[in-house]
Coordinates of C-alpha atoms in Angstrom, one line a residue:
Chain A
X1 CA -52.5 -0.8 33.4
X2 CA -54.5 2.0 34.7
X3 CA -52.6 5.5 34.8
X4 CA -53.0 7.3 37.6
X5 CA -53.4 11.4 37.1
X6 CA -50.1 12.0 38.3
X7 CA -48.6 9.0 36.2
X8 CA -49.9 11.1 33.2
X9 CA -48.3 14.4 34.1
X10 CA -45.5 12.1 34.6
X11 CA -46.0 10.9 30.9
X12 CA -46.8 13.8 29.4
X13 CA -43.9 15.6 30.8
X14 CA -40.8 13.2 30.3
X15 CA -41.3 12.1 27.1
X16 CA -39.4 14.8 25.2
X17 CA -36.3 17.2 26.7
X18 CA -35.7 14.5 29.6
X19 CA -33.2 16.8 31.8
X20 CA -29.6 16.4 30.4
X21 CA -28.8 17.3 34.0
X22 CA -26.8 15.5 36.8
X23 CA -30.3 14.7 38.9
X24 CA -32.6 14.8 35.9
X25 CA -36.0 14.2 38.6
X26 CA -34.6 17.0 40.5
X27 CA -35.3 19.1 37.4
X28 CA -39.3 17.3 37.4
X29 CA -40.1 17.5 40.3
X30 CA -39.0 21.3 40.6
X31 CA -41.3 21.6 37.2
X32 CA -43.9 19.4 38.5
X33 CA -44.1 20.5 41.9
X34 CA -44.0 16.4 43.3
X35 CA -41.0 15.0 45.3
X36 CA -37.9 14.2 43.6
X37 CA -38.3 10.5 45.3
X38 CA -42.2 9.8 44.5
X39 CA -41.0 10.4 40.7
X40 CA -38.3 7.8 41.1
X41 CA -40.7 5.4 42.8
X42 CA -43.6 5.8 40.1
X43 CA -42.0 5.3 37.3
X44 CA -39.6 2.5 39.0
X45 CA -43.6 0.8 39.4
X46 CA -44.4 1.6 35.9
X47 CA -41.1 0.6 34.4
X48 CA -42.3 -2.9 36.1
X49 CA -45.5 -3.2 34.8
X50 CA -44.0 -2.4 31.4
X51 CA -46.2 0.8 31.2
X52 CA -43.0 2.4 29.8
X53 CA -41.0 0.7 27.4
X54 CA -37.7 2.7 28.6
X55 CA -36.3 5.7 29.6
X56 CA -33.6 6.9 27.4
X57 CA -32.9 8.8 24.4
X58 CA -33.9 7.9 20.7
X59 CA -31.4 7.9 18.3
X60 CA -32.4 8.8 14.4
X61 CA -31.8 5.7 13.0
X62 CA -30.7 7.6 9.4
X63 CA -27.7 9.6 11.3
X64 CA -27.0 6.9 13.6
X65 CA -26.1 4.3 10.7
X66 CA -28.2 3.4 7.4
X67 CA -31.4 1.5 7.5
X68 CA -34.1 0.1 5.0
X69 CA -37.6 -1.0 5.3
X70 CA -37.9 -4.2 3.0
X71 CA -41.0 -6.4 2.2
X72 CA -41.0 -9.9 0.5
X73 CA -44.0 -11.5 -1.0
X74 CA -43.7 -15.3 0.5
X75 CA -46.0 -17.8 -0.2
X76 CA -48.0 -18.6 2.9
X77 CA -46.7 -22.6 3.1
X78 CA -43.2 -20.9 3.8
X79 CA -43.8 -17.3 5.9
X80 CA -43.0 -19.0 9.2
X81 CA -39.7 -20.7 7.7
X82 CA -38.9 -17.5 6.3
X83 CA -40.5 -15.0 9.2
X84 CA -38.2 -17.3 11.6
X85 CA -35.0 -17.0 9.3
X86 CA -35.4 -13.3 8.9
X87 CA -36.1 -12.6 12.8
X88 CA -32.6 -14.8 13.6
X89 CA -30.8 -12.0 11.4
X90 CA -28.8 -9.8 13.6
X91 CA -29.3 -6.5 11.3
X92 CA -32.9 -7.1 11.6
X93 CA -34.8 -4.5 14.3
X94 CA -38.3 -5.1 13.4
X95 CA -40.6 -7.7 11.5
X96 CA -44.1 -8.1 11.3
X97 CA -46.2 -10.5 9.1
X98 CA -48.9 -8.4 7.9
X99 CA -51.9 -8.7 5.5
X100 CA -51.1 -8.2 2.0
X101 CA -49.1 -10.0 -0.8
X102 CA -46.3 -8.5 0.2
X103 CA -46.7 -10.2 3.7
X104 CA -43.3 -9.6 5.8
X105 CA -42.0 -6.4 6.4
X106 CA -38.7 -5.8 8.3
X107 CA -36.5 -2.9 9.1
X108 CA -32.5 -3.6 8.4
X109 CA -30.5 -1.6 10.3
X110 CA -26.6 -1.6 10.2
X111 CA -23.8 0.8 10.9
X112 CA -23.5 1.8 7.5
X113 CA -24.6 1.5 3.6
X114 CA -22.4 -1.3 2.9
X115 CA -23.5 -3.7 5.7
X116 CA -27.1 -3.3 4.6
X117 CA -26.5 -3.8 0.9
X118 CA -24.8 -6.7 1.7
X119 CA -27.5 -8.3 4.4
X120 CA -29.9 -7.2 1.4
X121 CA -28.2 -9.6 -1.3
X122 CA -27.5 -12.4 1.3
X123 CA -31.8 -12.6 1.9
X124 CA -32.2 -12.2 -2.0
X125 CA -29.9 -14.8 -2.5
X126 CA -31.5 -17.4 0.1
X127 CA -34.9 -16.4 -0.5
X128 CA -36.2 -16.3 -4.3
X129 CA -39.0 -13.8 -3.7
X130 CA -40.5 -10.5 -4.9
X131 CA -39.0 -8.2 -2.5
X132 CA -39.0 -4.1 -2.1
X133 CA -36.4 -2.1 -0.6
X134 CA -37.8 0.9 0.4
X135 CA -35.5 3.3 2.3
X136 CA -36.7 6.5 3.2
X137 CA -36.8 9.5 1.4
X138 CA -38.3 12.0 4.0
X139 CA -39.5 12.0 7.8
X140 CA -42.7 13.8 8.0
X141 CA -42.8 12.9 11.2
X142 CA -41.7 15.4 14.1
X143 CA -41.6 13.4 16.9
X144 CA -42.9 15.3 20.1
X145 CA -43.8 12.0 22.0
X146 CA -47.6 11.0 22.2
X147 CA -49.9 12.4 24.4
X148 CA -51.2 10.3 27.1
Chain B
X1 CA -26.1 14.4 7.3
X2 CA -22.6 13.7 9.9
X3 CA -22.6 10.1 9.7
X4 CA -21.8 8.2 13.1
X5 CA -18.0 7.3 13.5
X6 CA -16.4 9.0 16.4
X7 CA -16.1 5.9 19.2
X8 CA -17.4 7.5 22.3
X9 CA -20.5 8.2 20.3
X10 CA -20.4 4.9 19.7
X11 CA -19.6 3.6 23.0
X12 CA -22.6 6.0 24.6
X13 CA -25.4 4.6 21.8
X14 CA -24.0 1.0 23.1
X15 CA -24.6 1.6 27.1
X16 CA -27.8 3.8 27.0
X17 CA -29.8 1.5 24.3
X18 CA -31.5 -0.3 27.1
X19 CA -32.0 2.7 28.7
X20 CA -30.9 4.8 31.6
X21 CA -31.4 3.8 35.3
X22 CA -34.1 5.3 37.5
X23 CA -32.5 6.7 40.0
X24 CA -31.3 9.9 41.3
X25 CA -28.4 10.3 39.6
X26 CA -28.7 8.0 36.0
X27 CA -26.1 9.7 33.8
X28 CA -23.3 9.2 36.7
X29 CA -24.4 4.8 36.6
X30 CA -23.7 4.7 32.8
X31 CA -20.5 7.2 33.1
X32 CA -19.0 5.2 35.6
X33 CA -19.6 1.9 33.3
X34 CA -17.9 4.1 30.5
X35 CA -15.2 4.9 32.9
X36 CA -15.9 9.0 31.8
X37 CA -16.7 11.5 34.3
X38 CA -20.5 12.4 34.5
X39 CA -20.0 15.7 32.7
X40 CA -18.3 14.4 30.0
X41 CA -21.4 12.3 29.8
X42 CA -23.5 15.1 29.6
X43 CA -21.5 17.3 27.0
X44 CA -21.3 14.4 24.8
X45 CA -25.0 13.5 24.6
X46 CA -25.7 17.2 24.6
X47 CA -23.8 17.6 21.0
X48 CA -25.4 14.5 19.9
X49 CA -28.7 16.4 20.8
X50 CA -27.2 19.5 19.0
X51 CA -26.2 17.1 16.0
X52 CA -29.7 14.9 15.6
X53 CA -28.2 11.9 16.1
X54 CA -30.4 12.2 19.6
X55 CA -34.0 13.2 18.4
X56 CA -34.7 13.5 21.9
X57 CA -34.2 11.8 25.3
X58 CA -37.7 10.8 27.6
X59 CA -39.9 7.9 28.5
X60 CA -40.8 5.5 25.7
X61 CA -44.2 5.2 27.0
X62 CA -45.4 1.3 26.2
X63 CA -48.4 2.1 24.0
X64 CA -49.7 -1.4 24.0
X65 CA -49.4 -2.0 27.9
X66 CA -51.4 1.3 28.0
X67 CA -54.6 0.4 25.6
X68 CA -53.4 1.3 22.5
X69 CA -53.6 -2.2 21.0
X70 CA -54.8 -1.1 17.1
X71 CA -51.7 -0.2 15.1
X72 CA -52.0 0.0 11.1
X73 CA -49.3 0.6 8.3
X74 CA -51.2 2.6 6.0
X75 CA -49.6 2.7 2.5
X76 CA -50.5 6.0 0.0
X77 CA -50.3 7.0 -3.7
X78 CA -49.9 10.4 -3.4
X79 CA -49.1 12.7 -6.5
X80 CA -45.5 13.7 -6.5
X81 CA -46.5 17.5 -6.1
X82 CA -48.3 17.3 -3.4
X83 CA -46.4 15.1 -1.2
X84 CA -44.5 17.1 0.6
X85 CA -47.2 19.2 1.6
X86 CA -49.0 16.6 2.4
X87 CA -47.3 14.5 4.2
X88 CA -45.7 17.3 7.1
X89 CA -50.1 17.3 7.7
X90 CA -50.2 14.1 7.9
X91 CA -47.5 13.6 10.2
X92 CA -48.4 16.4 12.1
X93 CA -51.4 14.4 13.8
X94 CA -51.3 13.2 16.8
X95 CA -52.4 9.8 16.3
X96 CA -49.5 9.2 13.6
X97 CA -46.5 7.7 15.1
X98 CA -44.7 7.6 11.8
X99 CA -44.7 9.3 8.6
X100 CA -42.2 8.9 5.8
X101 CA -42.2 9.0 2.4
X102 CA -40.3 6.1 0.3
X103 CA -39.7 5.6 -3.1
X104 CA -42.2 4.0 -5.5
X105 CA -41.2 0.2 -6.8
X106 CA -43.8 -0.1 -10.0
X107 CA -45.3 -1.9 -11.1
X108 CA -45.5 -4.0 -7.8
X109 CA -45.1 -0.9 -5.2
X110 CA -46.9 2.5 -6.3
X111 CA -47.3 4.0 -2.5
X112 CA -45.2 7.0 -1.7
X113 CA -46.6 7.7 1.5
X114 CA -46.3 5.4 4.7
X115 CA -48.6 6.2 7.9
X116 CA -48.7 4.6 10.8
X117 CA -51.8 5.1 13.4
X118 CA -52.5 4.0 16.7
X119 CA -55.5 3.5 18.8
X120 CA -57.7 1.7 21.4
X121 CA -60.2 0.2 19.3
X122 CA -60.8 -1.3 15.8
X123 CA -63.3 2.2 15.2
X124 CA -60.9 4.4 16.6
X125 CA -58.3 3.6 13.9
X126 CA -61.1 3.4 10.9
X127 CA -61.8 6.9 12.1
X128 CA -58.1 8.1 12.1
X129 CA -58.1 6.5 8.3
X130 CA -60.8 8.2 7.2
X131 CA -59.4 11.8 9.1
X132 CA -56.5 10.8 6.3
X133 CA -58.1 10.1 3.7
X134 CA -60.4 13.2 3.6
X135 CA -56.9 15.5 4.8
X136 CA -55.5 14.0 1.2
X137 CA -58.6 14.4 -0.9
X138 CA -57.9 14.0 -4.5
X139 CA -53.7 14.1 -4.1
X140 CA -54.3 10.3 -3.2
X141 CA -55.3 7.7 -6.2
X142 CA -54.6 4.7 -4.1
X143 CA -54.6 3.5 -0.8
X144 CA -54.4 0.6 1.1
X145 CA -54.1 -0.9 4.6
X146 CA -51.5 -3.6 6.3
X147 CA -53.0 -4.9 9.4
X148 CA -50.5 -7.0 11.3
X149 CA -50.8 -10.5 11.8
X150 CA -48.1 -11.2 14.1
X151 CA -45.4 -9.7 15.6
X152 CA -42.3 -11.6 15.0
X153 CA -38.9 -8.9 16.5
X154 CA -39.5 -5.7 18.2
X155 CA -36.2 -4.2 19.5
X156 CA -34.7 -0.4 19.7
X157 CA -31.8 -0.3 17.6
X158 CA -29.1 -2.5 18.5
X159 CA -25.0 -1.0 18.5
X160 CA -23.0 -3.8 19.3
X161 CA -19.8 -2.1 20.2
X162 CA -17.0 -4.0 18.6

């Protein structure tokens, strides 16, 4: 969809330090100068045309539990079998079939160490395939949203 | 790094995963479905600000619905030296959603340096490659890029509170 100028300043403005506040577009619309009820409204509209995937906070995955990116090299006569088996696991936030012999890439995310060692050994023990576990080491990546 | 064990924590990660309401008072919904009152709401998400276990609470803009439809993993050799260095510039820019370093796997896996870029067009993101590629000079033997083929599961993280 098409944003609007104010659906930008709208955008631009709530995507980091969302008012921890008991009337949160109170605190906007003070800083944005626009009525308290035409914020609500907007992003009600662009919550609806999925312009915005939610509103809510984003927990770091590392405190919040323990996570691992994996890849597994899968021989193209089985990747939709296996994409399909991987994508049923609950532990499983994220998988994309990508271009490259390692071809599936998933994050497993679980509360802690333990629970993603073990969902590691149950896929290496179903599926008989190079596979990389590649947690992180550092975030590089200070997240201040993405201007719009 | 405070692992995550205390059960309100827990509870909170579990009823604002989806997302709060938009309305005029959105903290008040979710403490009434926790059965807390609204400030202890607040307090508690404030220390999990305080703590990082919040990075921060906004709009998760839809970058797809909004014309950003070229996403690439890009994968990097980068010597060990230099990474660090390196890699806070490259995730500084602003087309880089996510930057993290991971460990090496040889002889199959010799990238250290994961990049992910976004943009509206196929030339957009060739552009952003090449803005990382000359940022990395000759720190970076190796490089490579993993279009995407198909999406196959895309959610936030899930807390199941059990």
């Amino acid at each position: 969809m098409e944003l609007s100028h104010l659906d930008r300043q709208l955008l631009n403005a709530a995507q980091k330090n969302f008012p921890l506040h008991p009337q949160p577009f109170k605190v906007l619309s003070d800083q944005l100068g626009i009525a308290e009820q035409e914020i609500i409204e907007r992003l009600n509209i662009l919550q609806q045309n999925k312009a915005i995937s939610r509103l809510g906070a984003v927990f770091d995955h590392q405190r919040a539990g323990a996570s691992t990116l994996v890849a597994l090299a899968v021989p193209e006569q089985d990747i939709d079998a296996v994409a399909e088996a991987i994508t049923a696991l609950d532990e499983v936030n994220h998988n994309y079939q990508r271009e490259h012999t390692f071809n599936l890439w998933f994050v497993v995310n679980a509360s802690d160490q333990n629970v993603v060692d073990q969902v590691l050994e149950h896929i290496t023990e179903r599926f008989d395939y190079p596979i990389l576990d590649l947690p992180m080491v550092k975030n590089y990546h200070i997240d201040l949203g993405f201007p719009l | 790094m405070q692992p995550m064990n205390d059960a309100l924590t827990r509870k909170i990660m579990a009823a604002t995963q989806d997302g709060l309401p938009v309305c005029e008072h959105p903290y008040r919904v979710i403490a009434d479905q926790l059965g807390i009152t609204e400030s202890a709401l607040l307090e508690a998400m404030n220390n999990m600000l305080s703590q990082g276990l919040i990075r921060r609470i906004g709009l998760v803009p839809n970058h797809y619905a909004l014309g950003y439809r070229f996403n690439l993993m890009t994968v990097w050799d980068i010597d060990d030296g230099e990474i660090q260095q390196l890699g806070k510039q490259v995730g500084q820019l602003s087309f880089v959603s996510h930057c993290y370093q991971r460990p090496r796997k040889p002889p199959d896996w010799n990238f250290n340096l994961f990049a992910m870029v976004h943009g509206r067009s196929e030339d957009e993101v060739n552009q952003q490659v090449a803005i990382i590629q000359r940022l990395l000079g000759s720190a970076c033997s190796e490089m490579a890029q993993l279009n995407s083929v198909k999406i196959l599961k895309k959610t936030g993280l899930r807390i199941r509170n059990d």
